[in-house]
Amino acid sequence: MTQPQTLTAGARLTGALLCAFLALLTAAWIARDIHAARSLGDLWWFWTGAPKRGGRAPLTTGILDPVLLLVYAVAAAVVPRSPSAAAVLCSVGAVTAALRVSSLWVLHDDWTDSTALHDLHRRAVLSTFAALAAGLALVITSAAGRRPDAAPGPRPRARPGAGAGTTAFLLLGAAGLVAVAWEIYWAVELPGDVYETRFTGKHLPLLWMPGGWASLVLAAIALTAAGGGLARAVYVRPLGLVAAAFLASSGAIGISLAVRFELLDRFGDLDTGAQLQVVTWFFQLAAGLALIPVLARRGPEDPAGVPGTPWAPAYPPYAPHSPQGPQDSHGGFGPPPQGFGPPPPPSSPPPGW
């Protein structure tokens, strides 16, 4: 049986610095747009996709940028001491790479070649490659920085509690399925060339992610986190918190549009599709806000090393003598479970916020 694993101090420092770099990169673009917009309100409506008026200069960021800024800042702060540091780094890196890769084709759209956007376009391309490199580096650091953990006794709390795991399974599973259902609906309802733009991102602002691509990434994140919820996998908390933040921001954007265009006042007159869209926005906001405090709270201590517990099998029959203490137990750590099954062998909970 393999020995429990932990993330080395060097890997933690490297991961924290990479997260801080991503936070500064994102903050710089948001600050640039705050300066270019006529007001914060105008920037907000630009993020919703229904701008009221243009800025003093072309705006570039989208609603996911402030969400990612928050994710990076929190990750940089918790990674140095978190018992779930490896899962945090892997989750943040994978999500960053999955979202930013869409910029590789958005930034090659013909309209971005205009002289007025030339300098912005160049900086956006450099930022995209830097973010992709940092995201991949986070994933590599989370894998390569693991070392055997010789510390005896119960492990620091990293896994979600049973209630939190079940809540994540239900809410994130439902959110992921809803996102997939909407993509199927749009694929059927929209003409092929129009639906294609949900992924190609034609004529999008420089740093925006295509709506269809972002929706599928959100569905993948939510369903992956939901899949480990019942098994109380370590990665559920960091990945679930990222998904919750995306859900809350999506719901907030949608409700803002519903209020602005008086969809709530005319709810009874809307067609079924529009009504379901409004309901989806409220569900996303409620689910995201409910999941954040649930997943932010650590679960019970992992009783690694206690003979006969689900996390540490009893000593083998050939043991020459009774165990003298927790340090005699032999734990193991493997990749976080990807489905609903019995808990993994003893581990020094890798990742946690």
Coordinates of C-alpha atoms in Angstrom, one line a residue:
M1 CA 0.0 0.0 0.0
T2 CA 1.5 3.4 -1.0
Q3 CA 2.3 6.1 1.5
P4 CA 0.2 9.2 2.0
Q5 CA 1.3 12.2 -0.1
T6 CA 1.6 15.9 0.5
L7 CA 2.7 18.8 -1.6
T8 CA 6.2 20.1 -1.0
A9 CA 6.9 23.6 0.3
G10 CA 8.6 24.4 -3.0
A11 CA 5.6 23.3 -5.0
R12 CA 3.3 25.3 -2.8
L13 CA 5.4 28.4 -3.3
T14 CA 5.5 27.9 -7.0
G15 CA 1.8 27.4 -7.2
A16 CA 1.1 30.4 -5.1
L17 CA 3.3 32.6 -7.3
L18 CA 1.7 31.3 -10.5
C19 CA -1.8 32.0 -9.0
A20 CA -0.6 35.5 -8.0
F21 CA 0.7 36.1 -11.5
L22 CA -2.6 35.1 -13.1
A23 CA -4.4 37.4 -10.6
L24 CA -2.2 40.3 -11.5
L25 CA -2.6 39.6 -15.2
T26 CA -6.4 39.5 -14.9
A27 CA -6.5 42.5 -12.6
A28 CA -4.5 44.6 -15.1
W29 CA -7.1 44.0 -17.9
I30 CA -10.0 44.7 -15.6
A31 CA -8.3 48.0 -14.4
R32 CA -7.7 48.9 -18.0
D33 CA -11.5 48.4 -18.8
I34 CA -12.5 50.4 -15.7
H35 CA -10.5 53.3 -17.0
A36 CA -11.8 52.9 -20.5
A37 CA -15.5 52.6 -19.5
R38 CA -17.5 55.7 -18.8
S39 CA -18.7 54.2 -15.5
L40 CA -18.7 51.0 -13.6
G41 CA -22.4 50.6 -14.5
D42 CA -21.5 50.8 -18.2
L43 CA -18.8 48.1 -17.7
W44 CA -21.3 45.9 -15.9
W45 CA -23.8 46.1 -18.8
F46 CA -20.9 45.5 -21.2
W47 CA -20.2 42.3 -19.3
T48 CA -23.9 41.2 -19.6
G49 CA -23.6 41.4 -23.4
A50 CA -26.2 44.3 -23.6
P51 CA -24.1 47.5 -23.3
K52 CA -25.9 50.8 -22.9
R53 CA -23.2 52.8 -24.5
G54 CA -19.6 52.4 -25.7
G55 CA -16.5 53.2 -23.6
R56 CA -13.9 55.8 -24.3
A57 CA -11.9 53.0 -25.8
P58 CA -12.8 49.4 -26.8
L59 CA -13.6 47.2 -23.8
T60 CA -12.1 43.7 -23.6
T61 CA -13.0 41.8 -20.5
G62 CA -16.1 39.6 -19.7
I63 CA -18.0 38.6 -16.6
L64 CA -15.7 35.5 -16.1
D65 CA -12.6 37.8 -15.7
P66 CA -13.6 39.2 -12.3
V67 CA -14.7 35.7 -11.2
L68 CA -11.3 34.3 -12.2
L69 CA -9.5 37.1 -10.5
L70 CA -11.3 36.1 -7.2
V71 CA -10.4 32.5 -7.8
Y72 CA -6.8 33.3 -8.4
A73 CA -6.5 35.6 -5.4
V74 CA -8.1 33.0 -3.0
A75 CA -5.9 30.2 -4.4
A76 CA -2.7 32.2 -4.0
A77 CA -3.7 32.9 -0.4
V78 CA -4.6 29.4 0.7
V79 CA -2.2 27.2 -1.2
P80 CA 0.9 27.7 1.1
R81 CA -0.9 26.1 4.0
S82 CA -3.9 24.2 2.7
P83 CA -4.0 20.4 3.1
S84 CA -5.7 20.4 -0.3
A85 CA -3.1 22.4 -2.1
A86 CA -2.5 19.9 -4.9
A87 CA -6.3 19.8 -5.8
V88 CA -6.5 23.6 -5.6
L89 CA -3.6 24.0 -8.1
C90 CA -4.9 21.3 -10.4
S91 CA -8.4 22.7 -10.4
V92 CA -7.4 26.3 -11.0
G93 CA -4.9 25.3 -13.7
A94 CA -7.3 23.0 -15.6
V95 CA -10.1 25.6 -15.5
T96 CA -7.8 28.4 -16.7
A97 CA -6.5 26.3 -19.6
A98 CA -10.0 25.1 -20.6
L99 CA -11.4 28.6 -20.7
R100 CA -8.4 30.5 -22.1
V101 CA -7.8 28.1 -25.0
S102 CA -10.9 29.5 -26.7
S103 CA -9.0 32.8 -27.1
L104 CA -6.7 31.1 -29.6
W105 CA -9.5 31.2 -32.2
V106 CA -11.4 34.2 -30.9
L107 CA -8.3 36.4 -31.4
H108 CA -7.9 35.2 -35.0
D109 CA -11.3 36.6 -36.0
D110 CA -11.0 39.0 -39.0
W111 CA -12.4 42.0 -37.1
T112 CA -9.5 42.0 -34.6
D113 CA -7.0 42.9 -37.4
S114 CA -8.2 46.5 -37.5
T115 CA -5.5 49.2 -37.0
A116 CA -7.4 50.6 -33.9
L117 CA -7.2 47.3 -32.1
H118 CA -3.6 46.3 -33.2
D119 CA -1.9 47.1 -29.9
L120 CA -4.7 45.7 -27.8
H121 CA -4.8 42.6 -30.0
R122 CA -1.1 42.0 -29.6
R123 CA -1.3 42.3 -25.8
A124 CA -4.4 40.1 -25.7
V125 CA -2.5 37.4 -27.6
L126 CA 0.5 37.6 -25.3
S127 CA -1.8 37.5 -22.2
T128 CA -3.6 34.4 -23.6
F129 CA -0.4 32.5 -24.1
A130 CA 0.9 33.5 -20.7
A131 CA -2.4 32.4 -19.0
L132 CA -2.3 29.1 -20.8
A133 CA 1.3 28.5 -19.9
A134 CA 0.6 29.4 -16.2
G135 CA -2.5 27.1 -16.2
L136 CA -0.6 24.1 -17.5
A137 CA 2.3 24.9 -15.1
L138 CA -0.2 24.7 -12.2
V139 CA -1.4 21.3 -13.3
I140 CA 2.2 20.0 -13.7
T141 CA 3.2 21.5 -10.3
S142 CA 0.3 19.8 -8.5
A143 CA 1.4 16.4 -9.9
A144 CA 5.2 16.7 -9.8
G145 CA 5.3 18.4 -6.4
R146 CA 3.8 15.5 -4.4
R147 CA 6.0 13.7 -1.9
P148 CA 5.4 11.0 0.8
D149 CA 3.9 12.4 3.9
A150 CA 5.6 10.9 7.0
A151 CA 3.6 12.9 9.5
P152 CA 1.8 10.5 11.9
G153 CA -1.7 10.8 13.3
P154 CA -5.0 12.1 11.8
R155 CA -4.7 14.2 8.6
P156 CA -5.8 17.8 8.4
R157 CA -9.3 18.1 7.1
A158 CA -9.5 18.3 3.3
R159 CA -12.4 16.2 2.3
P160 CA -16.0 17.6 2.4
G161 CA -18.3 16.3 5.0
A162 CA -21.0 13.8 4.1
G163 CA -23.6 16.5 4.0
A164 CA -21.5 18.9 1.9
G165 CA -20.6 16.0 -0.5
T166 CA -24.3 15.2 -1.0
T167 CA -25.2 18.8 -1.5
A168 CA -22.5 19.2 -4.1
F169 CA -23.7 16.1 -5.9
L170 CA -27.3 17.3 -6.0
L171 CA -26.8 21.0 -6.9
L172 CA -23.7 20.7 -9.1
G173 CA -25.2 17.7 -10.9
A174 CA -28.4 19.5 -11.6
A175 CA -26.5 22.6 -12.7
G176 CA -24.4 20.6 -15.1
L177 CA -27.3 18.8 -16.6
V178 CA -29.2 22.0 -17.0
A179 CA -26.3 23.5 -18.9
V180 CA -26.1 20.5 -21.2
A181 CA -29.9 20.6 -21.7
W182 CA -29.7 24.3 -22.8
E183 CA -26.9 23.5 -25.3
I184 CA -29.0 20.7 -26.8
Y185 CA -32.0 23.1 -27.0
W186 CA -29.9 25.8 -28.8
A187 CA -28.5 23.2 -31.2
V188 CA -32.0 22.3 -32.2
E189 CA -33.5 25.7 -32.3
L190 CA -30.8 27.8 -33.9
P191 CA -29.7 27.5 -37.6
G192 CA -26.4 25.6 -37.9
D193 CA -24.3 28.6 -38.9
V194 CA -25.8 30.7 -36.0
Y195 CA -25.2 27.9 -33.5
E196 CA -21.7 27.6 -34.7
T197 CA -20.9 31.1 -33.5
R198 CA -21.6 30.0 -30.0
F199 CA -18.3 28.2 -30.2
T200 CA -16.3 30.2 -32.7
G201 CA -17.1 33.5 -31.0
K202 CA -17.4 35.6 -34.1
H203 CA -17.1 39.4 -33.5
L204 CA -16.6 38.9 -29.7
P205 CA -14.6 41.4 -27.6
L206 CA -10.9 40.4 -27.3
L207 CA -10.9 38.5 -24.0
W208 CA -14.5 37.0 -24.1
M209 CA -15.1 33.3 -24.2
P210 CA -17.7 32.0 -26.7
G211 CA -21.0 31.4 -24.9
G212 CA -21.3 27.8 -26.0
W213 CA -17.7 27.0 -25.0
A214 CA -18.0 28.6 -21.6
S215 CA -21.3 26.7 -21.0
L216 CA -19.8 23.3 -21.8
V217 CA -16.7 24.1 -19.6
L218 CA -19.1 25.0 -16.8
A219 CA -21.1 21.8 -17.3
A220 CA -17.8 19.7 -17.3
I221 CA -16.6 21.4 -14.1
A222 CA -20.0 21.0 -12.3
L223 CA -20.5 17.3 -13.4
T224 CA -16.9 16.4 -12.5
A225 CA -17.3 17.9 -9.0
A226 CA -20.7 16.3 -8.6
G227 CA -19.3 13.0 -9.6
G228 CA -17.0 13.0 -6.6
G229 CA -19.5 14.5 -4.2
L230 CA -20.9 11.3 -2.8
A231 CA -17.4 9.7 -2.5
R232 CA -16.2 12.9 -0.7
A233 CA -13.3 13.2 -3.0
V234 CA -10.7 15.8 -2.1
Y235 CA -11.0 17.7 -5.4
V236 CA -14.7 18.3 -4.8
R237 CA -14.2 21.4 -2.6
P238 CA -11.9 23.4 -4.8
L239 CA -13.5 22.4 -8.1
G240 CA -17.0 22.8 -6.7
L241 CA -16.2 26.3 -5.4
V242 CA -15.0 27.4 -8.8
A243 CA -18.2 26.0 -10.4
A244 CA -20.3 27.7 -7.7
A245 CA -18.6 31.1 -8.4
F246 CA -19.3 30.7 -12.1
L247 CA -22.9 29.7 -11.5
A248 CA -23.5 32.7 -9.2
S249 CA -22.0 35.1 -11.7
S250 CA -24.1 33.6 -14.6
G251 CA -27.2 33.9 -12.5
A252 CA -26.5 37.5 -11.5
I253 CA -25.9 38.5 -15.1
G254 CA -29.1 36.9 -16.2
I255 CA -31.3 38.4 -13.4
S256 CA -29.8 41.8 -14.2
L257 CA -31.0 41.4 -17.8
A258 CA -34.4 40.2 -16.7
V259 CA -34.9 43.2 -14.5
R260 CA -33.6 45.7 -17.1
F261 CA -35.9 44.3 -19.9
E262 CA -38.8 43.8 -17.5
L263 CA -39.0 40.1 -18.1
L264 CA -40.2 39.5 -14.5
D265 CA -43.1 41.9 -15.0
R266 CA -44.1 40.2 -18.2
F267 CA -43.2 36.7 -17.1
G268 CA -46.7 35.3 -17.8
D269 CA -46.6 36.6 -21.3
L270 CA -43.3 35.1 -22.2
D271 CA -43.0 31.9 -24.2
T272 CA -42.0 28.7 -22.4
G273 CA -38.4 29.0 -23.5
A274 CA -38.0 32.5 -22.1
Q275 CA -39.7 31.5 -18.9
L276 CA -37.3 28.5 -18.4
Q277 CA -34.4 30.8 -19.1
V278 CA -35.4 33.2 -16.3
V279 CA -36.0 30.3 -14.0
T280 CA -32.5 28.9 -14.9
W281 CA -30.9 32.2 -14.0
F282 CA -32.5 32.2 -10.5
F283 CA -31.5 28.6 -10.0
Q284 CA -27.9 29.3 -10.9
L285 CA -27.7 32.2 -8.5
A286 CA -29.3 30.3 -5.7
A287 CA -27.3 27.2 -6.3
G288 CA -24.0 29.1 -6.5
L289 CA -24.6 31.1 -3.4
A290 CA -25.7 28.0 -1.4
L291 CA -22.7 26.0 -2.5
I292 CA -20.0 28.5 -1.5
P293 CA -20.5 28.4 2.3
V294 CA -21.2 24.6 2.2
L295 CA -18.0 23.8 0.3
A296 CA -15.8 26.4 1.9
R297 CA -16.3 24.6 5.3
R298 CA -13.9 21.7 5.8
G299 CA -15.2 18.3 6.7
P300 CA -14.2 16.1 9.6
E301 CA -10.6 15.1 10.2
D302 CA -9.4 12.2 8.0
P303 CA -8.7 9.5 10.7
A304 CA -5.7 8.1 8.8
G305 CA -3.8 5.6 10.7
V306 CA -6.6 4.4 13.0
P307 CA -6.9 0.6 12.5
G308 CA -10.2 -0.7 11.3
T309 CA -11.6 2.6 10.1
P310 CA -12.9 3.0 6.5
W311 CA -9.8 5.2 5.8
A312 CA -7.2 2.9 7.2
P313 CA -7.7 -0.9 7.0
A314 CA -6.8 -3.0 10.0
Y315 CA -3.3 -4.4 10.3
P316 CA -2.6 -7.5 8.3
P317 CA -2.8 -10.8 10.1
Y318 CA 0.9 -11.4 9.8
A319 CA 1.8 -8.3 11.8
P320 CA 4.3 -9.4 14.5
H321 CA 2.8 -7.3 17.2
S322 CA -0.1 -4.9 17.9
P323 CA 0.3 -1.5 16.5
Q324 CA 1.9 1.0 18.8
G325 CA 0.1 4.1 17.5
P326 CA -1.1 5.8 14.4
Q327 CA 2.4 6.0 13.0
D328 CA 2.4 2.2 12.4
S329 CA -0.4 2.4 9.9
H330 CA 0.4 2.2 6.2
G331 CA -1.7 4.5 4.1
G332 CA -2.0 5.1 0.5
F333 CA -2.9 7.9 -1.9
G334 CA -4.0 7.7 -5.5
P335 CA -5.8 10.1 -7.8
P336 CA -9.1 11.5 -6.5
P337 CA -12.0 9.1 -7.3
Q338 CA -13.9 9.9 -10.4
G339 CA -17.2 8.3 -9.6
F340 CA -19.5 7.1 -6.8
G341 CA -17.8 4.3 -4.9
P342 CA -16.2 3.4 -1.6
P343 CA -13.8 6.0 -0.3
P344 CA -10.2 5.8 -1.4
P345 CA -7.5 4.2 0.7
P346 CA -5.9 6.3 3.5
S347 CA -4.5 9.5 2.2
S348 CA -3.1 12.6 3.4
P349 CA -5.9 14.6 1.9
P350 CA -4.3 16.1 -1.0
P351 CA -6.1 19.2 -2.1
G352 CA -8.5 21.4 -0.1
W353 CA -9.2 25.1 0.1

